[in-house]
Amino acid sequence: MTDKRYSHISITPNFYQLGTPSFPAYLSLGDDGMIIEGGTGATFAIIINQLKELGIEPERIKYLFLTHTHADHIGAIPRLRRIWPHLKVVASPVGEKLLTRLDSYTFGVDMVVKEGDRLDLGSGVSWTVYDTPGHSPCHISLHNEREGTLVIGDATGLYVPGKDSFWPNYFSSLEAYCDSIRKLASLPAQRGALCHYGVIEGGVKRYFQKALSATESYHREMMVRLDRGEDPEEIALEKARWVNTLTDIQTFEVMLSLSRVLIKRSQSAVVREGLFTIP
Ligand SMILES: [Fe+2]
């Protein structure tokens, strides 16, 4: 029976939000279908039910596109591969390397894509791939120019729409993270699909500028406090407590360890002029 608490959401006539609000996946439909996001273990059954609800035959789903390979974005892959052997898992070259380390059979990548590659689903539905590292080294995004839809993924960090707040997530590099946001901001878009908490409708450029401003504030605060001689562990603890008031999608321990990572990335960053500004 379909889980009515988590019905699909129609974003456009051929783009749907699946999964849960905290951990969404997306379905793009041309002649072929593409699921975007590898889901969590727990969202697997929900996604399957939502596809049934939409009347989509599994054979029609050709691709499973991974924005990146963090644990909360790949959990449904092993079971999806088992029930749908025809599915092609798509990831960046770095993503492929990271997943192969896990288990090459259950997490295997069937198609590696790089910036500029296109995924054509037929009937005019086509996506262009963009490299958007910084959140993770393997992060990639998608742009459907015709519809003005951007799949931002986690490239802008964790944005909580209800609180209009960002937790900037430059876990692999502050500079790459900002460059990726600037790159995405240069693409024409009506909406941006996030890998937590759904879709931004309208005002996408303003959203990117807000993401950069939040990143600048977070980074500068880290640096000022470290320069004052504050204990990095105390700063990390305080940040984790603050993140805990924004969201419950990770445990406190995970938020704390990620807060420590952000302090390290801020310390090693080389901030050049204009890094936090969209031209
Ligand atoms: Fe992530």
mmCIF file of C-alpha atoms and ligand atoms in Angstrom:
data_model
loop_
_atom_site.group_PDB
_atom_site.id
_atom_site.type_symbol
_atom_site.label_atom_id
_atom_site.label_comp_id
_atom_site.label_asym_id
_atom_site.label_seq_id
_atom_site.Cartn_x
_atom_site.Cartn_y
_atom_site.Cartn_z
ATOM 1 C CA MET A 1 0.000 0.000 0.000
ATOM 2 C CA THR A 2 1.256 3.492 -0.840
ATOM 3 C CA ASP A 3 2.526 5.411 2.171
ATOM 4 C CA LYS A 4 0.167 8.400 2.038
ATOM 5 C CA ARG A 5 2.330 10.413 4.396
ATOM 6 C CA TYR A 6 4.887 10.625 1.618
ATOM 7 C CA SER A 7 3.095 11.142 -1.650
ATOM 8 C CA HIS A 8 5.047 12.329 -4.696
ATOM 9 C CA ILE A 9 5.026 16.063 -5.486
ATOM 10 C CA SER A 10 4.670 17.263 -9.099
ATOM 11 C CA ILE A 11 7.193 20.052 -9.624
ATOM 12 C CA THR A 12 6.706 20.353 -13.401
ATOM 13 C CA PRO A 13 4.784 18.092 -15.821
ATOM 14 C CA ASN A 14 7.862 15.856 -16.085
ATOM 15 C CA PHE A 15 9.791 16.458 -12.859
ATOM 16 C CA TYR A 16 8.667 14.979 -9.550
ATOM 17 C CA GLN A 17 9.886 15.099 -5.999
ATOM 18 C CA LEU A 18 9.998 11.681 -4.331
ATOM 19 C CA GLY A 19 11.319 10.374 -1.019
ATOM 20 C CA THR A 20 10.656 12.450 2.104
ATOM 21 C CA PRO A 21 10.956 16.230 2.668
ATOM 22 C CA SER A 22 14.217 15.769 4.616
ATOM 23 C CA PHE A 23 15.664 13.275 2.144
ATOM 24 C CA PRO A 24 14.093 13.930 -1.255
ATOM 25 C CA ALA A 25 14.921 12.178 -4.501
ATOM 26 C CA TYR A 26 13.662 13.349 -7.893
ATOM 27 C CA LEU A 27 12.249 11.722 -11.000
ATOM 28 C CA SER A 28 12.776 13.257 -14.420
ATOM 29 C CA LEU A 29 10.671 11.770 -17.194
ATOM 30 C CA GLY A 30 11.214 11.865 -20.930
ATOM 31 C CA ASP A 31 10.678 8.692 -22.933
ATOM 32 C CA ASP A 32 13.069 7.258 -20.350
ATOM 33 C CA GLY A 33 13.136 8.092 -16.660
ATOM 34 C CA MET A 34 15.981 9.146 -14.388
ATOM 35 C CA ILE A 35 15.938 9.033 -10.608
ATOM 36 C CA ILE A 36 18.180 11.682 -9.109
ATOM 37 C CA GLU A 37 19.718 10.783 -5.713
ATOM 38 C CA GLY A 38 20.569 7.365 -4.348
ATOM 39 C CA GLY A 39 18.266 7.701 -1.329
ATOM 40 C CA THR A 40 18.771 6.494 2.189
ATOM 41 C CA GLY A 41 18.141 2.904 3.196
ATOM 42 C CA ALA A 42 14.872 4.071 4.763
ATOM 43 C CA THR A 43 13.557 5.964 1.719
ATOM 44 C CA PHE A 44 13.904 2.971 -0.628
ATOM 45 C CA ALA A 45 10.409 1.569 0.031
ATOM 46 C CA ILE A 46 8.884 5.057 -0.062
ATOM 47 C CA ILE A 47 10.399 5.775 -3.500
ATOM 48 C CA ILE A 48 9.195 2.439 -4.879
ATOM 49 C CA ASN A 49 5.655 3.184 -3.645
ATOM 50 C CA GLN A 50 5.699 6.673 -5.124
ATOM 51 C CA LEU A 51 6.711 5.284 -8.533
ATOM 52 C CA LYS A 52 3.812 2.819 -8.311
ATOM 53 C CA GLU A 53 1.494 5.680 -7.396
ATOM 54 C CA LEU A 54 2.674 7.531 -10.515
ATOM 55 C CA GLY A 55 2.117 4.405 -12.626
ATOM 56 C CA ILE A 56 5.738 4.326 -13.796
ATOM 57 C CA GLU A 57 6.959 0.971 -15.070
ATOM 58 C CA PRO A 58 10.376 0.217 -13.566
ATOM 59 C CA GLU A 59 11.698 -0.705 -17.028
ATOM 60 C CA ARG A 60 11.263 2.910 -18.023
ATOM 61 C CA ILE A 61 13.749 4.122 -15.392
ATOM 62 C CA LYS A 62 17.063 4.098 -17.183
ATOM 63 C CA TYR A 63 19.376 6.080 -14.896
ATOM 64 C CA LEU A 64 20.027 6.596 -11.216
ATOM 65 C CA PHE A 65 22.008 9.835 -10.969
ATOM 66 C CA LEU A 66 24.155 10.385 -7.885
ATOM 67 C CA THR A 67 24.888 13.988 -6.985
ATOM 68 C CA HIS A 68 27.516 12.702 -4.568
ATOM 69 C CA THR A 69 28.403 9.677 -2.502
ATOM 70 C CA HIS A 70 27.840 10.706 1.117
ATOM 71 C CA ALA A 71 26.184 7.912 3.080
ATOM 72 C CA ASP A 72 22.743 9.580 3.200
ATOM 73 C CA HIS A 73 22.667 9.840 -0.611
ATOM 74 C CA ILE A 74 23.463 6.293 -1.710
ATOM 75 C CA GLY A 75 21.534 4.045 0.708
ATOM 76 C CA ALA A 76 18.931 2.746 -1.728
ATOM 77 C CA ILE A 77 21.423 1.776 -4.453
ATOM 78 C CA PRO A 78 22.047 -1.882 -3.507
ATOM 79 C CA ARG A 79 18.346 -2.742 -3.363
ATOM 80 C CA LEU A 80 17.477 -0.770 -6.505
ATOM 81 C CA ARG A 81 20.243 -2.553 -8.420
ATOM 82 C CA ARG A 82 18.972 -5.890 -7.190
ATOM 83 C CA ILE A 83 15.352 -5.372 -8.246
ATOM 84 C CA TRP A 84 16.110 -3.389 -11.418
ATOM 85 C CA PRO A 85 19.218 -4.886 -13.048
ATOM 86 C CA HIS A 86 18.715 -2.655 -16.110
ATOM 87 C CA LEU A 87 19.318 0.528 -14.056
ATOM 88 C CA LYS A 88 22.471 2.487 -14.920
ATOM 89 C CA VAL A 89 24.026 4.163 -11.881
ATOM 90 C CA VAL A 90 25.616 7.473 -12.968
ATOM 91 C CA ALA A 91 28.329 9.275 -10.979
ATOM 92 C CA SER A 92 31.385 11.494 -11.375
ATOM 93 C CA PRO A 93 34.831 9.875 -11.799
ATOM 94 C CA VAL A 94 35.649 10.689 -8.157
ATOM 95 C CA GLY A 95 32.275 9.299 -7.090
ATOM 96 C CA GLU A 96 32.999 6.064 -8.926
ATOM 97 C CA LYS A 97 36.355 5.705 -7.140
ATOM 98 C CA LEU A 98 34.792 6.351 -3.723
ATOM 99 C CA LEU A 99 31.955 3.881 -4.308
ATOM 100 C CA THR A 100 34.202 1.176 -5.691
ATOM 101 C CA ARG A 101 36.017 1.233 -2.377
ATOM 102 C CA LEU A 102 32.757 0.331 -0.609
ATOM 103 C CA ASP A 103 31.652 -2.695 -2.587
ATOM 104 C CA SER A 104 32.055 -2.776 -6.335
ATOM 105 C CA TYR A 105 29.060 -5.031 -6.948
ATOM 106 C CA THR A 106 26.297 -3.550 -4.802
ATOM 107 C CA PHE A 107 27.433 0.062 -5.164
ATOM 108 C CA GLY A 108 28.867 -0.242 -8.682
ATOM 109 C CA VAL A 109 28.781 2.725 -11.042
ATOM 110 C CA ASP A 110 27.736 1.929 -14.626
ATOM 111 C CA MET A 111 28.331 5.291 -16.241
ATOM 112 C CA VAL A 112 30.843 7.986 -15.377
ATOM 113 C CA VAL A 113 30.008 11.550 -16.403
ATOM 114 C CA LYS A 114 31.981 14.786 -16.442
ATOM 115 C CA GLU A 115 31.169 18.441 -16.938
ATOM 116 C CA GLY A 116 29.448 19.126 -20.253
ATOM 117 C CA ASP A 117 28.112 15.578 -20.706
ATOM 118 C CA ARG A 118 24.420 15.323 -21.503
ATOM 119 C CA LEU A 119 21.835 12.849 -20.322
ATOM 120 C CA ASP A 120 19.086 12.734 -22.916
ATOM 121 C CA LEU A 121 15.837 11.136 -21.774
ATOM 122 C CA GLY A 122 13.928 11.710 -25.028
ATOM 123 C CA SER A 123 10.890 13.910 -25.778
ATOM 124 C CA GLY A 124 13.027 17.019 -25.309
ATOM 125 C CA VAL A 125 14.071 16.255 -21.723
ATOM 126 C CA SER A 126 17.806 16.641 -21.520
ATOM 127 C CA TRP A 127 20.229 17.387 -18.682
ATOM 128 C CA THR A 128 23.758 18.808 -18.749
ATOM 129 C CA VAL A 129 26.250 17.755 -16.088
ATOM 130 C CA TYR A 130 28.295 20.295 -14.093
ATOM 131 C CA ASP A 131 31.162 19.548 -11.721
ATOM 132 C CA THR A 132 30.324 21.153 -8.378
ATOM 133 C CA PRO A 133 32.944 20.001 -5.838
ATOM 134 C CA GLY A 134 33.494 21.575 -2.426
ATOM 135 C CA HIS A 135 30.736 19.927 -0.403
ATOM 136 C CA SER A 136 32.415 16.693 -1.422
ATOM 137 C CA PRO A 137 35.120 16.109 -4.019
ATOM 138 C CA CYS A 138 32.708 13.977 -6.099
ATOM 139 C CA HIS A 139 29.728 16.353 -6.218
ATOM 140 C CA ILE A 140 28.027 16.964 -9.580
ATOM 141 C CA SER A 141 24.896 18.915 -10.509
ATOM 142 C CA LEU A 142 22.430 18.898 -13.407
ATOM 143 C CA HIS A 143 20.860 21.600 -15.528
ATOM 144 C CA ASN A 144 17.791 21.279 -17.714
ATOM 145 C CA GLU A 145 18.104 24.465 -19.714
ATOM 146 C CA ARG A 146 14.773 24.128 -21.505
ATOM 147 C CA GLU A 147 12.793 23.862 -18.265
ATOM 148 C CA GLY A 148 15.085 26.065 -16.213
ATOM 149 C CA THR A 149 15.569 23.374 -13.599
ATOM 150 C CA LEU A 150 18.834 23.023 -11.708
ATOM 151 C CA VAL A 151 19.624 20.038 -9.538
ATOM 152 C CA ILE A 152 21.781 21.770 -6.939
ATOM 153 C CA GLY A 153 22.132 18.744 -4.660
ATOM 154 C CA ASP A 154 24.133 19.595 -1.555
ATOM 155 C CA ALA A 155 26.347 22.125 -3.375
ATOM 156 C CA THR A 156 24.860 25.025 -1.363
ATOM 157 C CA GLY A 157 25.071 23.179 1.957
ATOM 158 C CA LEU A 158 22.147 22.549 4.214
ATOM 159 C CA TYR A 159 19.380 25.083 3.673
ATOM 160 C CA VAL A 160 16.353 24.905 5.963
ATOM 161 C CA PRO A 161 13.563 26.800 4.151
ATOM 162 C CA GLY A 162 11.280 27.016 7.211
ATOM 163 C CA LYS A 163 13.996 28.929 9.060
ATOM 164 C CA ASP A 164 15.544 30.546 5.983
ATOM 165 C CA SER A 165 18.923 29.460 7.367
ATOM 166 C CA PHE A 166 22.019 27.915 5.880
ATOM 167 C CA TRP A 167 24.614 25.663 7.416
ATOM 168 C CA PRO A 168 27.430 26.092 4.902
ATOM 169 C CA ASN A 169 28.917 22.664 4.152
ATOM 170 C CA TYR A 170 32.358 23.187 2.564
ATOM 171 C CA PHE A 171 33.549 19.834 3.831
ATOM 172 C CA SER A 172 36.172 19.271 1.133
ATOM 173 C CA SER A 173 37.214 22.840 0.190
ATOM 174 C CA LEU A 174 35.915 26.337 0.900
ATOM 175 C CA GLU A 175 37.302 27.729 -2.351
ATOM 176 C CA ALA A 176 35.861 24.913 -4.525
ATOM 177 C CA TYR A 177 32.523 25.192 -2.695
ATOM 178 C CA CYS A 178 32.206 28.905 -3.452
ATOM 179 C CA ASP A 179 33.379 28.454 -7.052
ATOM 180 C CA SER A 180 30.722 25.766 -7.545
ATOM 181 C CA ILE A 181 27.976 28.035 -6.215
ATOM 182 C CA ARG A 182 29.199 30.837 -8.494
ATOM 183 C CA LYS A 183 29.188 28.442 -11.451
ATOM 184 C CA LEU A 184 25.614 27.295 -10.723
ATOM 185 C CA ALA A 185 24.505 30.903 -10.289
ATOM 186 C CA SER A 186 25.613 31.644 -13.861
ATOM 187 C CA LEU A 187 23.085 29.148 -15.282
ATOM 188 C CA PRO A 188 19.565 30.344 -16.137
ATOM 189 C CA ALA A 189 17.109 28.668 -13.756
ATOM 190 C CA GLN A 190 13.562 29.035 -12.455
ATOM 191 C CA ARG A 191 14.015 26.461 -9.720
ATOM 192 C CA GLY A 192 16.703 24.621 -7.824
ATOM 193 C CA ALA A 193 16.266 21.090 -6.478
ATOM 194 C CA LEU A 194 18.073 20.455 -3.208
ATOM 195 C CA CYS A 195 18.967 17.081 -1.758
ATOM 196 C CA HIS A 196 17.475 18.062 1.583
ATOM 197 C CA TYR A 197 14.195 19.919 2.085
ATOM 198 C CA GLY A 198 12.999 20.084 -1.521
ATOM 199 C CA VAL A 199 12.867 22.689 -4.254
ATOM 200 C CA ILE A 200 13.523 26.441 -4.353
ATOM 201 C CA GLU A 201 10.969 28.004 -6.711
ATOM 202 C CA GLY A 202 11.950 31.363 -8.207
ATOM 203 C CA GLY A 203 14.603 33.775 -6.976
ATOM 204 C CA VAL A 204 17.332 31.225 -7.666
ATOM 205 C CA LYS A 205 20.093 33.784 -8.182
ATOM 206 C CA ARG A 206 19.157 35.470 -4.916
ATOM 207 C CA TYR A 207 19.242 32.060 -3.246
ATOM 208 C CA PHE A 208 22.807 31.494 -4.478
ATOM 209 C CA GLN A 209 23.910 34.912 -3.236
ATOM 210 C CA LYS A 210 22.392 34.120 0.158
ATOM 211 C CA ALA A 211 24.247 30.796 0.194
ATOM 212 C CA LEU A 212 27.539 32.593 -0.521
ATOM 213 C CA SER A 213 26.893 35.317 2.052
ATOM 214 C CA ALA A 214 26.083 32.694 4.695
ATOM 215 C CA THR A 215 29.314 30.890 3.790
ATOM 216 C CA GLU A 216 31.348 34.079 4.071
ATOM 217 C CA SER A 217 29.845 34.900 7.490
ATOM 218 C CA TYR A 218 30.428 31.393 8.786
ATOM 219 C CA HIS A 219 34.036 31.332 7.556
ATOM 220 C CA ARG A 220 34.865 34.818 8.835
ATOM 221 C CA GLU A 221 33.373 34.030 12.233
ATOM 222 C CA MET A 222 35.567 30.911 12.454
ATOM 223 C CA MET A 223 38.670 32.905 11.592
ATOM 224 C CA VAL A 224 37.963 35.798 13.984
ATOM 225 C CA ARG A 225 37.334 33.411 16.866
ATOM 226 C CA LEU A 226 40.400 31.288 16.127
ATOM 227 C CA ASP A 227 42.537 34.438 15.843
ATOM 228 C CA ARG A 228 41.225 35.506 19.254
ATOM 229 C CA GLY A 229 42.573 32.223 20.607
ATOM 230 C CA GLU A 230 39.267 30.461 21.212
ATOM 231 C CA ASP A 231 39.459 26.693 21.572
ATOM 232 C CA PRO A 232 38.485 25.063 18.228
ATOM 233 C CA GLU A 233 36.713 22.263 20.080
ATOM 234 C CA GLU A 234 34.539 24.782 21.935
ATOM 235 C CA ILE A 235 33.674 26.496 18.656
ATOM 236 C CA ALA A 236 32.798 23.142 17.048
ATOM 237 C CA LEU A 237 30.589 22.217 20.003
ATOM 238 C CA GLU A 238 28.747 25.509 19.866
ATOM 239 C CA LYS A 239 28.222 25.205 16.111
ATOM 240 C CA ALA A 240 26.963 21.635 16.415
ATOM 241 C CA ARG A 241 24.460 22.781 19.061
ATOM 242 C CA TRP A 242 23.303 25.544 16.733
ATOM 243 C CA VAL A 243 22.947 23.133 13.771
ATOM 244 C CA ASN A 244 20.968 20.859 16.051
ATOM 245 C CA THR A 245 18.392 23.638 16.449
ATOM 246 C CA LEU A 246 18.069 23.884 12.642
ATOM 247 C CA THR A 247 17.706 20.251 11.666
ATOM 248 C CA ASP A 248 17.514 16.703 12.923
ATOM 249 C CA ILE A 249 18.703 14.975 9.760
ATOM 250 C CA GLN A 250 22.019 13.972 11.363
ATOM 251 C CA THR A 251 22.964 12.905 14.858
ATOM 252 C CA PHE A 252 24.669 15.402 17.158
ATOM 253 C CA GLU A 253 27.923 13.400 16.914
ATOM 254 C CA VAL A 254 27.902 13.687 13.119
ATOM 255 C CA MET A 255 27.184 17.438 13.293
ATOM 256 C CA LEU A 256 30.024 17.872 15.754
ATOM 257 C CA SER A 257 32.543 16.003 13.636
ATOM 258 C CA LEU A 258 31.432 17.942 10.539
ATOM 259 C CA SER A 259 31.728 21.217 12.469
ATOM 260 C CA ARG A 260 35.331 20.274 13.255
ATOM 261 C CA VAL A 261 35.949 19.617 9.545
ATOM 262 C CA LEU A 262 34.611 23.079 8.636
ATOM 263 C CA ILE A 263 37.024 24.722 11.089
ATOM 264 C CA LYS A 264 39.929 22.897 9.423
ATOM 265 C CA ARG A 265 38.760 23.894 5.943
ATOM 266 C CA SER A 266 38.455 27.525 7.011
ATOM 267 C CA GLN A 267 41.962 27.429 8.484
ATOM 268 C CA SER A 268 43.492 26.083 5.271
ATOM 269 C CA ALA A 269 41.450 28.224 2.879
ATOM 270 C CA VAL A 270 43.053 30.861 0.669
ATOM 271 C CA VAL A 271 40.322 33.447 0.163
ATOM 272 C CA ARG A 272 40.764 35.508 -2.965
ATOM 273 C CA GLU A 273 38.896 38.660 -3.830
ATOM 274 C CA GLY A 274 35.397 38.080 -5.161
ATOM 275 C CA LEU A 275 35.161 34.513 -3.892
ATOM 276 C CA PHE A 276 31.898 35.239 -2.086
ATOM 277 C CA THR A 277 30.342 37.392 -4.795
ATOM 278 C CA ILE A 278 28.256 36.526 -7.810
ATOM 279 C CA PRO A 279 29.285 38.739 -10.729
HETATM 280 FE FE FE B 1 26.263 15.449 1.388
#
